[in-house]
Structures are given as structure tokens and as C-alpha cells.
Short mmCIF file of C-alpha atoms and ligand atoms in Angstrom, two decimals:
data_model
loop_
_atom_site.label_atom_id
_atom_site.label_comp_id
_atom_site.label_asym_id
_atom_site.label_seq_id
_atom_site.Cartn_x
_atom_site.Cartn_y
_atom_site.Cartn_z
CA UNK A 1 45.29 23.13 -53.68
CA UNK A 2 44.19 26.33 -51.73
CA UNK A 3 42.39 25.30 -48.67
CA UNK A 4 42.71 27.56 -45.58
CA UNK A 5 43.87 25.82 -42.44
CA UNK A 6 41.35 26.11 -39.92
CA UNK A 7 38.46 25.94 -42.11
CA UNK A 8 35.84 22.97 -42.02
CA UNK A 9 36.49 21.01 -45.23
CA UNK A 10 33.20 21.38 -46.92
CA UNK A 11 34.58 21.20 -50.28
CA UNK A 12 31.42 20.32 -53.01
CA UNK A 13 31.43 17.45 -55.28
CA UNK A 14 33.55 17.94 -58.74
CA UNK A 15 35.21 21.21 -57.90
CA UNK A 16 37.32 21.26 -61.23
CA UNK A 17 34.26 21.48 -63.33
CA UNK A 18 34.39 25.07 -62.14
CA UNK A 19 37.27 26.24 -63.97
CA UNK A 20 40.14 27.87 -62.51
CA UNK A 21 40.15 31.22 -61.45
CA UNK A 22 41.43 33.59 -64.13
CA UNK A 23 42.59 36.23 -61.73
CA UNK A 24 42.47 37.31 -58.02
CA UNK A 25 41.04 40.93 -57.87
CA UNK A 26 39.41 40.82 -54.50
CA UNK A 27 37.21 39.30 -51.85
CA UNK A 28 33.44 39.91 -51.95
CA UNK A 29 31.10 39.88 -48.73
CA UNK A 30 27.81 38.05 -49.25
CA UNK A 31 25.04 37.33 -46.71
CA UNK A 32 22.93 34.35 -46.91
CA UNK A 33 19.26 35.67 -46.02
CA UNK A 34 19.53 32.28 -44.03
CA UNK A 35 21.74 30.13 -41.59
CA UNK A 36 25.30 28.05 -42.07
CA UNK A 37 23.44 25.10 -41.97
CA UNK A 38 20.43 25.68 -44.24
CA UNK A 39 23.07 27.03 -46.89
CA UNK A 40 25.22 24.41 -46.56
CA UNK A 41 22.50 21.70 -47.31
CA UNK A 42 21.36 23.94 -50.29
CA UNK A 43 25.01 23.76 -51.84
CA UNK A 44 25.84 20.26 -51.03
CA UNK A 45 22.57 19.06 -52.90
CA UNK A 46 23.49 20.99 -56.11
CA UNK A 47 26.95 20.66 -55.79
CA UNK A 48 28.89 22.78 -57.79
CA UNK A 49 26.15 22.78 -60.43
CA UNK A 50 24.18 25.29 -58.67
CA UNK A 51 25.31 28.80 -57.20
CA UNK A 52 28.02 28.49 -54.84
CA UNK A 53 30.54 30.44 -52.54
CA UNK A 54 33.82 29.76 -51.65
CA UNK A 55 33.51 30.24 -47.74
CA UNK A 56 30.57 30.08 -45.42
CA UNK A 57 30.61 32.19 -41.99
CA UNK A 58 28.44 30.85 -39.24
CA UNK A 59 26.43 32.73 -36.40
CA UNK A 60 29.10 31.53 -34.14
CA UNK A 61 31.90 32.26 -36.41
CA UNK A 62 32.40 28.58 -37.81
CA UNK A 63 34.47 28.99 -40.95
CA UNK A 64 33.07 26.53 -44.09
CA UNK A 65 35.23 26.24 -47.03
CA UNK A 66 32.64 25.06 -50.01
CA UNK A 67 35.19 25.55 -52.93
CA UNK A 68 39.18 25.61 -53.47
CA UNK A 69 40.10 29.14 -53.98
CA UNK A 70 41.95 27.62 -57.18
CA UNK A 71 38.89 27.21 -58.79
CA UNK A 72 35.82 29.69 -59.30
CA UNK A 73 32.58 29.81 -57.11
CA UNK A 74 29.65 31.21 -58.82
CA UNK A 75 28.24 33.62 -56.48
CA UNK A 76 29.47 36.51 -58.09
CA UNK A 77 27.92 35.88 -61.69
CA UNK A 78 30.24 37.46 -64.67
CA UNK A 79 33.00 38.28 -61.97
CA UNK A 80 32.97 34.70 -60.34
CA UNK A 81 36.11 33.61 -62.08
CA UNK A 82 37.88 36.96 -60.30
CA UNK A 83 36.66 37.33 -56.89
CA UNK A 84 36.56 34.98 -53.69
CA UNK A 85 33.13 34.95 -52.21
CA UNK A 86 32.19 34.47 -48.57
CA UNK A 87 28.77 34.20 -47.89
CA UNK A 88 27.77 34.96 -43.85
CA UNK A 89 24.55 33.59 -41.92
CA UNK A 90 22.12 36.15 -40.78
CA UNK A 91 18.91 34.60 -40.00
CA UNK A 92 17.42 32.53 -37.17
CA UNK A 93 19.02 32.00 -33.85
CA UNK A 94 20.77 35.05 -32.27
CA UNK A 95 19.70 37.39 -35.47
CA UNK A 96 16.12 36.55 -34.84
CA UNK A 97 13.47 36.42 -37.65
CA UNK A 98 13.50 39.76 -39.53
CA UNK A 99 11.58 41.00 -42.54
CA UNK A 100 13.43 39.84 -45.63
CA UNK A 101 11.60 41.84 -47.74
CA UNK A 102 13.71 45.16 -47.38
CA UNK A 103 17.34 46.12 -46.34
CA UNK A 104 17.04 44.91 -42.81
CA UNK A 105 19.93 42.28 -42.51
CA UNK A 106 21.48 42.56 -39.00
CA UNK A 107 25.10 43.92 -38.19
CA UNK A 108 27.65 40.88 -38.49
CA UNK A 109 28.21 39.78 -34.44
CA UNK A 110 31.83 39.89 -33.11
CA UNK A 111 32.51 36.03 -33.89
CA UNK A 112 31.77 36.67 -37.20
CA UNK A 113 33.69 39.62 -37.68
CA UNK A 114 36.78 37.73 -36.29
CA UNK A 115 36.19 34.67 -38.71
CA UNK A 116 35.83 37.08 -41.60
CA UNK A 117 39.02 38.93 -40.80
CA UNK A 118 40.84 35.63 -40.54
CA UNK A 119 39.53 34.51 -44.26
CA UNK A 120 40.63 38.12 -45.74
CA UNK A 121 44.02 37.51 -44.11
CA UNK A 122 44.40 34.08 -45.46
CA UNK A 123 43.00 34.81 -48.86
CA UNK A 124 44.84 38.03 -49.53
CA UNK A 125 48.18 36.56 -48.20
CA UNK A 126 47.91 33.44 -50.27
CA UNK A 127 46.59 35.09 -53.63
CA UNK A 128 48.14 38.67 -53.68
CA UNK A 129 45.31 40.74 -52.73
CA UNK A 130 45.82 44.00 -51.18
CA UNK A 131 44.05 44.51 -48.11
CA UNK A 132 42.23 47.64 -48.60
CA UNK A 133 38.55 48.35 -49.15
CA UNK A 134 37.35 48.82 -52.87
CA UNK A 135 36.13 52.02 -53.85
CA UNK A 136 34.56 50.87 -57.10
CA UNK A 137 33.64 47.65 -58.58
CA UNK A 138 37.12 47.80 -60.71
CA UNK A 139 39.24 48.38 -57.77
CA UNK A 140 41.43 45.11 -56.10
CA UNK A 141 40.65 44.38 -52.31
CA UNK A 142 37.73 43.77 -50.54
CA UNK A 143 34.07 44.62 -51.74
CA UNK A 144 30.42 43.59 -51.24
CA UNK A 145 28.16 42.07 -53.73
CA UNK A 146 25.64 45.23 -54.05
CA UNK A 147 28.93 46.85 -55.79
CA UNK A 148 28.23 44.68 -58.74
CA UNK A 149 24.67 44.72 -59.03
CA UNK A 150 22.60 46.44 -61.71
CA UNK A 151 20.23 49.23 -60.62
CA UNK A 152 22.58 49.19 -57.63
CA UNK A 153 25.87 50.50 -57.44
CA UNK A 154 27.00 48.89 -60.95
CA UNK A 155 27.65 51.55 -63.50
CA UNK A 156 25.12 50.97 -66.67
CA UNK A 157 28.64 51.22 -68.67
CA UNK A 158 29.76 48.14 -67.08
CA UNK A 159 26.82 45.89 -67.57
CA UNK A 160 27.81 42.83 -69.33
CA UNK A 161 31.64 43.18 -68.18
CA UNK A 162 33.15 40.89 -65.29
CA UNK A 163 32.21 43.64 -62.94
CA UNK A 164 28.50 42.49 -63.22
CA UNK A 165 28.28 40.52 -60.10
CA UNK A 166 24.49 39.47 -60.15
CA UNK A 167 22.10 38.41 -62.88
CA UNK A 168 19.24 40.24 -60.61
CA UNK A 169 18.80 43.95 -60.50
CA UNK A 170 18.43 45.96 -57.05
CA UNK A 171 19.87 43.02 -54.76
CA UNK A 172 21.14 44.87 -51.69
CA UNK A 173 23.53 42.06 -50.33
CA UNK A 174 24.81 42.33 -47.72
CA UNK A 175 22.42 45.12 -46.29
CA UNK A 176 23.13 48.68 -45.25
CA UNK A 177 24.68 47.22 -41.59
CA UNK A 178 26.89 44.85 -42.85
CA UNK A 179 28.28 47.42 -45.54
CA UNK A 180 29.02 50.02 -42.33
CA UNK A 181 31.02 47.51 -41.05
CA UNK A 182 33.50 46.89 -43.79
CA UNK A 183 35.89 49.77 -43.18
CA UNK A 184 36.38 48.54 -39.66
CA UNK A 185 36.86 44.64 -41.04
CA UNK A 186 39.36 46.26 -43.56
CA UNK A 187 41.39 47.85 -40.65
CA UNK A 188 41.23 44.86 -38.57
CA UNK A 189 42.51 42.70 -41.13
CA UNK A 190 45.41 45.31 -41.99
CA UNK A 191 46.43 44.87 -38.42
CA UNK A 192 46.01 41.31 -38.42
CA UNK A 193 48.53 40.66 -41.58
CA UNK A 194 51.09 43.09 -40.25
CA UNK A 195 51.14 41.14 -37.34
CA UNK A 196 50.54 37.66 -38.17
CA UNK A 197 54.39 36.67 -37.76
CA UNK A 198 54.40 37.19 -34.26
CA UNK A 199 50.72 36.86 -33.44
CA UNK A 200 50.21 33.13 -31.54
CA UNK A 201 48.60 30.48 -33.08
CA UNK A 202 45.10 30.13 -32.88
CA UNK A 203 43.85 27.63 -30.36
CA UNK A 204 41.44 24.96 -31.37
CA UNK A 205 38.70 26.17 -28.97
CA UNK A 206 36.77 29.55 -29.95
CA UNK A 207 37.49 31.83 -32.84
CA UNK A 208 40.77 33.40 -32.69
CA UNK A 209 41.35 30.85 -29.54
CA UNK A 210 39.08 33.18 -27.49
CA UNK A 211 37.15 31.02 -25.04
CA UNK A 212 35.18 33.74 -22.88
CA UNK A 213 32.53 35.55 -24.33
CA UNK A 214 30.32 38.41 -22.86
CA UNK A 215 26.94 39.49 -25.08
CA UNK A 216 26.22 42.77 -23.10
CA UNK A 217 22.55 43.96 -22.27
CA UNK A 218 21.39 46.68 -23.82
CA UNK A 219 21.64 49.96 -21.77
CA UNK A 220 18.92 52.29 -22.50
CA UNK A 221 19.61 55.62 -20.97
CA UNK A 222 20.05 59.05 -22.28
CA UNK A 223 23.71 60.28 -22.07
CA UNK A 224 24.50 63.67 -23.24
CA UNK A 225 27.87 64.19 -24.96
CA UNK A 226 29.78 67.63 -24.84
CA UNK A 227 30.52 69.00 -28.05
CA UNK A 228 34.37 68.60 -28.84
CA UNK A 229 35.52 66.86 -25.84
CA UNK A 230 35.93 63.04 -25.85
CA UNK A 231 33.64 61.39 -23.11
CA UNK A 232 33.44 57.87 -21.73
CA UNK A 233 30.30 56.12 -22.06
CA UNK A 234 28.18 54.57 -19.45
CA UNK A 235 27.96 50.78 -20.58
CA UNK A 236 25.25 50.07 -17.57
CA UNK A 237 24.05 51.63 -14.82
CA UNK A 238 27.21 53.44 -12.79
CA UNK A 239 29.54 51.45 -14.94
CA UNK A 240 31.85 52.47 -17.64
CA UNK A 241 34.44 49.33 -18.13
CA UNK A 242 33.55 46.12 -20.28
CA UNK A 243 36.28 44.35 -19.22
CA UNK A 244 39.33 44.15 -17.02
CA UNK A 245 42.81 43.79 -19.24
CA UNK A 246 44.89 40.65 -18.10
CA UNK A 247 47.18 40.48 -20.86
CA UNK A 248 45.24 38.27 -22.98
CA UNK A 249 43.90 39.46 -26.42
CA UNK A 250 40.30 40.52 -26.66
CA UNK A 251 37.81 41.47 -29.46
CA UNK A 252 35.41 43.98 -28.15
CA UNK A 253 32.43 45.32 -30.11
CA UNK A 254 30.21 48.21 -29.36
CA UNK A 255 26.50 49.42 -30.97
CA UNK A 256 25.24 53.07 -30.45
CA UNK A 257 22.22 54.61 -30.86
CA UNK A 258 22.77 58.21 -31.41
CA UNK A 259 19.72 60.73 -31.83
CA UNK A 260 19.96 64.58 -32.65
CA UNK A 261 22.98 64.14 -34.94
CA UNK A 262 22.29 66.13 -38.23
CA UNK A 263 23.39 64.85 -41.65
CA UNK A 264 26.19 67.68 -41.57
CA UNK A 265 27.46 66.72 -38.13
CA UNK A 266 29.67 64.00 -37.26
CA UNK A 267 30.29 61.43 -34.07
CA UNK A 268 33.68 59.66 -33.36
CA UNK A 269 33.90 56.31 -31.50
CA UNK A 270 36.93 54.66 -30.17
CA UNK A 271 37.96 52.19 -27.21
CA UNK A 272 40.56 53.56 -24.69
CA UNK A 273 42.51 51.69 -21.73
CA UNK A 274 42.19 53.34 -18.28
CA UNK A 275 43.88 52.85 -15.07
CA UNK A 276 41.70 52.61 -12.35
CA UNK A 277 42.25 52.16 -8.63
CA UNK A 278 39.27 52.79 -5.94
CA UNK A 279 39.90 56.03 -4.32
CA UNK A 280 42.56 57.64 -6.60
CA UNK A 281 41.98 59.37 -10.04
CA UNK A 282 41.36 57.23 -13.17
CA UNK A 283 43.79 58.05 -15.82
CA UNK A 284 43.06 57.30 -19.46
CA UNK A 285 46.49 55.54 -20.81
CA UNK A 286 45.72 53.76 -24.16
CA UNK A 287 43.71 55.09 -27.23
CA UNK A 288 42.58 53.06 -29.99
CA UNK A 289 42.06 54.23 -33.57
CA UNK A 290 38.57 56.07 -34.05
CA UNK A 291 35.85 55.65 -36.19
CA UNK A 292 33.79 58.35 -37.67
CA UNK A 293 30.34 58.67 -38.78
CA UNK A 294 27.90 61.33 -39.78
CA UNK A 295 24.46 61.86 -38.49
CA UNK A 296 21.44 60.53 -40.75
CA UNK A 297 18.60 62.65 -39.41
CA UNK A 298 16.79 60.69 -37.51
CA UNK A 299 18.84 57.69 -35.23
CA UNK A 300 22.05 57.19 -36.42
CA UNK A 301 23.16 53.68 -35.60
CA UNK A 302 26.73 52.93 -35.14
CA UNK A 303 29.08 49.50 -34.57
CA UNK A 304 32.66 49.62 -33.90
CA UNK A 305 34.94 46.76 -33.45
CA UNK A 306 38.60 46.50 -32.11
CA UNK A 307 41.03 43.74 -31.47
CA UNK A 308 43.71 44.44 -28.64
CA UNK A 309 45.62 43.30 -26.02
CA UNK A 310 46.44 45.17 -23.04
CA UNK A 311 48.41 44.17 -19.85
CA UNK A 312 47.64 43.85 -16.34
CA UNK A 313 47.56 47.21 -14.09
CA UNK A 314 50.53 47.52 -11.70
CA UNK A 315 50.81 48.69 -8.19
CA UNK A 316 47.09 47.53 -7.24
CA UNK A 317 45.86 49.36 -10.63
CA UNK A 318 43.93 47.78 -13.07
CA UNK A 319 43.56 48.53 -16.98
CA UNK A 320 40.10 48.71 -18.05
CA UNK A 321 38.76 48.67 -21.29
CA UNK A 322 36.09 51.53 -22.00
CA UNK A 323 34.43 53.28 -24.96
CA UNK A 324 34.07 56.95 -25.48
CA UNK A 325 32.36 59.42 -27.91
CA UNK A 326 33.35 62.80 -29.47
CA UNK A 327 30.83 65.01 -31.30
CA UNK A 328 30.71 68.32 -33.15
CA UNK A 329 26.76 68.41 -32.43
CA UNK A 330 25.30 70.58 -29.72
CA UNK A 331 22.18 68.32 -29.74
CA UNK A 332 23.51 65.06 -29.93
CA UNK A 333 22.94 62.30 -27.70
CA UNK A 334 23.29 58.29 -27.08
CA UNK A 335 20.07 56.70 -26.43
CA UNK A 336 21.26 52.97 -26.23
CA UNK A 337 24.57 51.12 -25.92
CA UNK A 338 25.53 47.80 -26.26
CA UNK A 339 28.84 45.81 -25.68
CA UNK A 340 29.60 42.61 -26.46
CA UNK A 341 33.49 40.84 -26.00
CA UNK A 342 35.42 37.76 -26.89
CA UNK A 343 38.66 37.07 -24.71
CA UNK A 344 41.30 34.76 -23.78
ZN1 LIG B 1 25.28 38.47 -52.41
#
């Protein structure tokens, strides 16, 4: 039996008719074009006869396990005997109703990222999979569906092999927005694996035991950047602080829209902690790893996520979580910013 602790047991009938996994090459991320409830009822109806995945992640970070990872799940076509599959919700609720005809899947939210990280850490630890991003469909580690799709990233020479992950040509799953979040997710999972001995056991309430959630408003204001210099960003009118640190763990996420960033230019984004006391100079005292992205001609969209834990300030000072950006562009400007966090 290979059932993830903390996952809701939704094991489909007749698990054993799936056959055993042949190897554990990696973990593959998918998107549902639907909700967790809708996908669950479809899977339950067909049982293991139809297509199903090992895991499902809902809009609020709920984790369902449909197939014991000892057995195969059919989400990866000819690769199904080699990869653990995770389906993720993307439609309705806070995702809204979007045009499913193109490549418009919305970003994973913070609660989903925390859940995906949790599954990756469990699956990789239990099945000896390296926590690294697959660069090609033949690598081991964390990958996504489109890597093995004919007419998308699958090389023609690998059609008909275990690396063909879809019968249908041109599938974009899980979509460009979500694919752009995978390096961050892998980085978080690497941290999670390294510290799992010392990390406190997750409480029952909330993802990773986090109970407080703040879904920030979108702040639409033009913020100029200074070429070659890190700059703290305003996340609302007159305010730079996302949260005040109190020693409890947090997961923070920022979405940025940038204009004027050319394709050969880059922007870097990172979270920092700053020591603040009214009437004194604010000092930056902690720096998290940065994420880099190239310009994409028109608007460039960036999503950056951080898990952290910062102590309370001392001597009347408080530690504030902030976000900074750096660019080598003369023309790049931030046009909108949104921050969210889970804490506690
Ligand atoms: Zn898929």
C-alpha cells in the first residue's frame, strides 16, 4: 500500500486491475479543465476503467488520492506505468469561467502550490525519485503533461514509446501559466525535503497547518524600476509590507505585470524581510532566493512563491515581509501587483 498520509482517501474500485507500476521515473503535473468535485465524480463513475490520475488537488488545496501509487493510473498514456500523476483544479470558483479553447489556464494559487509541494515531497521520498525538474521527457524528476504530447514537446522519434504521454496531439496541459510556476514548485519541494526531519507536523486545519489567509487586492499603479538596483515594491497605496512576521511559517505569493521589458532583458523578483520601526531607518535584514524571467515583448507576467519563517523583531522593531524587483532594462515598469499569503 502506498497511500499518502493527509490525503483524502478516494481510492477507486478495482485498484489491482490497473497493474503495478513498472518504474518510478517521476511525477507529472496536469490540469483538469474543471473542478475537483467534477473530476472526482467522473473518476468515481468510471472507476479504474476510464482515465484517472493518482492524485487530485482542489481549488483550496484539498488533496484526493484516487490510485495507490503501487498501481498505475492512466493519465499519462504509454508512460502511465512510469509516472505518478497529479491533476489540479482550474475552473469555476475563484478561477472563474475562462475560454478553454486556447492556452488560458489560470495560475495555481498559493494553497494549490502548497498541496502540490506536499505530494511531490511524499512521492519522491517514498519512491526514490530525485526532486529536480525534468529537462526532457526522458529525464527523472518533476515534469508536466505537454512534455510528452505529440505535436507539442514530444520529439517525433519518441512517438510510440513510454515517453508518449497522450494519445491526442497538441494538448497544452497544464498550460503556460502553470508551467512557468514549476521551477518555483521544485525549489520549494527541495527545501521541504531537506527540512522534513525538523519541520513541525502539519496540523489538521488548513494546508501545511496554516490557518490565516489573505488574498490581496490587485494594486494597479505604475512603478518605475531603477536599472541595476533592487527596489522594494508598493503592494498597495503607501504600503510595502505583505505581512508582519511573528515566528510562524508563511507561504507568500506575488503576481506581477511588467511592461516595457524586451525579450533580451530580464527582471528578477525576490522576497525580503525588513526591520521596521516608526521614525527610524528601515533595514533590510533577510533575502530569499530570486527568480529570473526574460521579457516577452508585450506584457510580461510573473508569479513568484516563497515559504519562510521569520522571527518577531526585537527592541520595538518588527520584521516585515516585502517583495523586491531588479532589472537590466531602462524601460521596464510594474503596472500591477497582487500579493497573497497563508500563515500560522
Ligand atoms: Zn494532462
